Amino acid sequence: MSGGLGKLIRTLQIDTRLLGMIGAFIVISLVFHVATGGTFLTPRNLFTLTLQTASVAVMATGMVFVIVTRNIDLSIGSMLGIIGMLMGVIQVQILPDFLGFGNPAIWVITVVIGLLLGAAIGAFQGWLIGYLVIPSFIVTLGGLLIWRGGAWWVSKGTTISPLDPNFVMLGGASGTIGVTASWVLAIVGSILTVVFLINTRRKHISHDFAVKPLWAEYALGAILVAAICGITAIMNAYLVPTRILQRRFAAEGLEMPEGYTEAYGFPISVLIVLFVTIAMTVVAKKTRFGRYIFAMGGNPDAAELSGINTRMLTVKVFALMGALTAIAAVIASARLGSAGSSLGELDELRVIAAAVIGGTALAGGVGTIYGAILGALIMQALVSGMGMVGVDSPLQNMIVGGVLILAVWIDIIYRRKTGDA
Amino acid sequence: MSTPLLEMRNISIHFGGIKAVDDVSIDVMPGEVVGLLGHNGAGKSTLIKILSGAYKKDAGEIFVDGQKVEINSPIDARAHNIETIYQTLALSDNLDAASNLFLGREITTRFGLVDDTAMEAESRKIMARLNPNFQRFSEPVRSLSGGQRQSVAIARAVYFNARILIMDEPTAALGVHETAMVADLIKELKAQGLGIFLISHDTREMMDLCDRVSVMKNGQLIGTERVEDVTEDDILSMIIMGKNPKKAA
């Protein structure tokens, strides 16, 4: 990159790959906005887009770790299916008999069991891969068949619905936190971001490291705060349809005041994605566990010689993938309000594509959490956009497939130019 | 004679039917450099990997300061202040210098998170001593030159107060200037009282740097001689013929 813009980006120390992906998302959005006659870039559609992306995005963060350690997990779609199914059975057919229908403990117990189940399945697959040295491709290909078969076996092909009303709120469509709480969150997030920037700068100065010029820090802070507030404003601009509000007032025996409006704010599922993203980024960048994942991906022998137990590390990575799949199962089944035995079908491919579009190298050692999230968003934007324009579903799949290959090719060229692997 | 800093006694290991190391004993005194010589496949690297915890021996004993120790993993070796610079350098190419230097022994903050700033500061300190020209701290080591990568590997071994240092072909990939730098470093560490095992193919270099040389062939120890007692030709014949000329004479 050359010229004034290139210099600006370097001074701000913004990842050019990140910019490229945001750019791709904006271009895709604008194209569909025009093609749909102005319905793509609306609060309503963007709200829906984030809801649809949530479950794949959560799993994509885990897939980054899996791929970074030179493995693959093809079983997550099926794992999502069986975990979603078992959580459905637990919350609909088992727990209400003991706790009574609608008991708030139901969703908590269900989610905890789901998480344990996911971590256990993942750990077992990781053990087969790490300790019995069966290739991850084979273990998880087996898992794909086994867990999907299991989901059908548990449900005998039926769909469990309706799910527990509290549980369903986790899916987002009917569980949003409202305008005020969304703004509070945005302000807290902005303050934390600024504090983080200041702390980093202080620390670097205390060790006599080179720091960015002060104006660049201000600019970066302003961009981040603007982004946080911008996203919040969009979520707060999507108004609850008047009919739904009228019904709600009617249910309480009240008359809806004239001109009353209410917005949704952040869906709970999107907040879960946000939390997972931050947590996984900290794990990747700031914990020994994360450091060892990348060390193992870069050179497994070197990691071993440094005293890292790469077998156990493999088990942990797959256990984490399983737990994240369970979170995704919560989001996916809660969003639909039901658990069917085909829930999560083909999700493994969407998740792998999201991670790879986000810059995760299949050769291992390289990948970012934010990249995977953006990759998931780009994929979903493409799919929903084409749906809105009226592209037939077989053609949609063909286009997504082409985009995946194109994205990886661009990534290869980018790496070659930057000398970055 | 005083107690060796480190002694490996009657070490054997086999892979399948092949005896890679067969009843070999070597030792090193404080402030001494012991060279290991032999053809490829003579068992030098295997012997050294037993000491660094990468392989588990089938038979034999290891003594540090005369005390018997068990080394079953790289962590055990490090606990006895045995540090290794591998021929392959054993660096994770995708990580930066500080992450490699501290791999497995990260500095953490009070919250248990890795403290990159502190690790980089420490890396800068040790690099200022070892290789003052080294400045590329935030780049993945893949983008560094052979000499720079070597300094990272050496820094990693030296930083943690090594008492016994194993250097497997430390100059194989280096230019003339960098080779001289490593030779100076070996002399400096020797003066500080470290015991060093040095593996190399370069007999002349070994004659210059080592106090004693141990020659191996087909997994067996041919002999250990003080460098002043033998000629380069004697060493070469030990390597090639597998016979100790002094004993034959």
Coordinates of N, CA and C in Angstrom, one line a residue, chain B residues 6 19 76 81 91 102 120 167 173:
Chain B
L6 N 27.6 -32.6 35.0 CA 26.6 -33.5 34.5 C 27.3 -34.7 34.0
K19 N 19.7 -50.0 17.6 CA 20.3 -49.4 18.8 C 20.8 -48.1 18.4
D76 N 11.3 -31.5 32.8 CA 12.2 -32.0 33.7 C 13.6 -31.4 33.5
N81 N 18.0 -27.0 35.0 CA 18.8 -25.9 34.3 C 19.6 -26.5 33.1
L91 N 11.8 -23.2 16.6 CA 11.0 -22.0 16.8 C 9.7 -22.1 16.2
F102 N 10.0 -17.0 25.4 CA 9.4 -17.4 26.6 C 8.4 -18.6 26.5
E120 N 8.6 -8.6 26.0 CA 9.3 -7.9 25.0 C 10.5 -7.1 25.6
M167 N 24.2 -27.5 22.6 CA 24.2 -26.8 21.3 C 24.4 -27.8 20.2
A173 N 24.0 -23.0 10.0 CA 23.2 -22.2 9.0 C 23.8 -20.8 9.0

